[in-house]
Amino acid sequence: MLFSKILNHLGRYVMMMGTAISRPERFSMYYKETMRQMIDIGIGSLVIVGLISIFIGAVTAVQFAYQLDGTLVPRYYIGYIVRDSTIIELAPTITCLVLAGKVGSNIAAEIGGMRQKEHIDAMEIMGVNTAAYLITPKLLAALVVIPMLVALAAFISIIGGYLASVPAGLMSDAEYVQGLRSFFLARNINLMFVKSAVFAFILTTVSSYQGYYVKGGSIELGKASTNAVVFSDILILLADYMIAVLFT
Amino acid sequence: MIRTENIFKSFDENEVLKGITTEFYKGKTNLIIGRSGAGKTVLLKILVGLFQPTSGKVFYDNTDFFDLNKKQVRSIRMKVGMLFQASALFDSMTVEENIRFPLDMFTTMTKKEKLDRVNYCLERVSLGGVNAKYPSEISGGMQKRVGIARAIVLDPQYLFCDEPNSGLDPKTALVIDELIRDITIENNITTIINTHDMNSVMEIGDNILLLYQGKVAWQGNNTEVLHSDNEILQDFIFASPFLQRLRKAALEKQG
């Protein structure tokens, strides 16, 4: 029963994406919508991403300073740990989990609301490919903007680690910078961008799916919005594990 | 002209439409009436292609709609306008943007040509000057008229209206009815209206289809409504004792 339900959802998701990825009726309309989505997702998420990132960096630095205190591990390692844990794991994963909550629920509610108010039917009757018009601009915008947000999150996290450790006297300015500059692997940056693109795809399309097929009233819309966040989060963590296995 | 052939539609075990065969004529206001749950909205949604029938065919001027590929469906849909029960205007767009949306999406008109067309449609529904307002800033009747303006902006050959008068006062409902009838005659289009409104039936019912328990119970025009002996029709149209007295008086007057 559960298996057939999962297969049913998977089939509808694939069909929706098949319809969504097709030639636009008019490029200018899709371009305009993509720009609007970039502003919504990008600018609209700057504050929350900035806030969580600074704390992620700060907590990582303080926690590792505590763990390594009294050991033979050099203190500059804290900078190195903050940098790598942020770039490889915390910035892409935590940022995208938070964005699944903020952007994903918003996408599900927006598309679901349009379904309930017959806006999608109205567009269908006009001859608009609604899956393409409603989902593709969001997907393109997310694929461009979310990796940028993740890169910004990594940068702010590193600053957060600095602010939590250097002024507090956990280490010197020079030690933190030395840590940041040690053992750097460029492929970790690639890994961060791969993760953020995959997570962006998941959170946008899963949320769109939840909204696009919503039925019923406001309770169902609320459920769709919640499901968008829950399923996006689960799939992001699953994808995170798979990418980790594949790339390391 | 739109023709249906033996349309059946079921949702799981529930059979909503049971063999609808009928015609909707060009240049006339075709009304689908019936009690709640009779299958009116389902039939309308099948006619516009939002629902697929379980079996049966829908012909748009001899073209079998459900036999077309995606591209052909789109070309038919370019000829279709629809007014929704709740207007279905896009909340985040102004009135002008709502009406311009199909033009932006499907035409290569210049900005000025689009604006002229939007203004013409707004004037046609007596709403000139509300371009910059948002749907939430205008009344329900005005929203319906904007919905009509959007439905006719691409010069459709087929106009569908789902409960155009629901939630409107009788006077505004008459304005909407007259507007739909005038547009139908002016543009010689096939208009299909799904309605509960008895004023509409008597005022603009050129071709009336009564659905009862998923079947066609009666078909005729607004003049024939008065003289018909069909019990289901009389029960539905003249439901109250007051309306029954009115019918009797009208028949006596006509001798």
XYZ file of C-alpha atoms in Angstrom, chain A residues 45 101 133 158 173:
5
model
C 16.261 35.069 2.276
C 11.123 25.904 5.394
C 5.170 28.605 -16.337
C 33.674 31.845 8.841
C 43.794 36.635 15.074
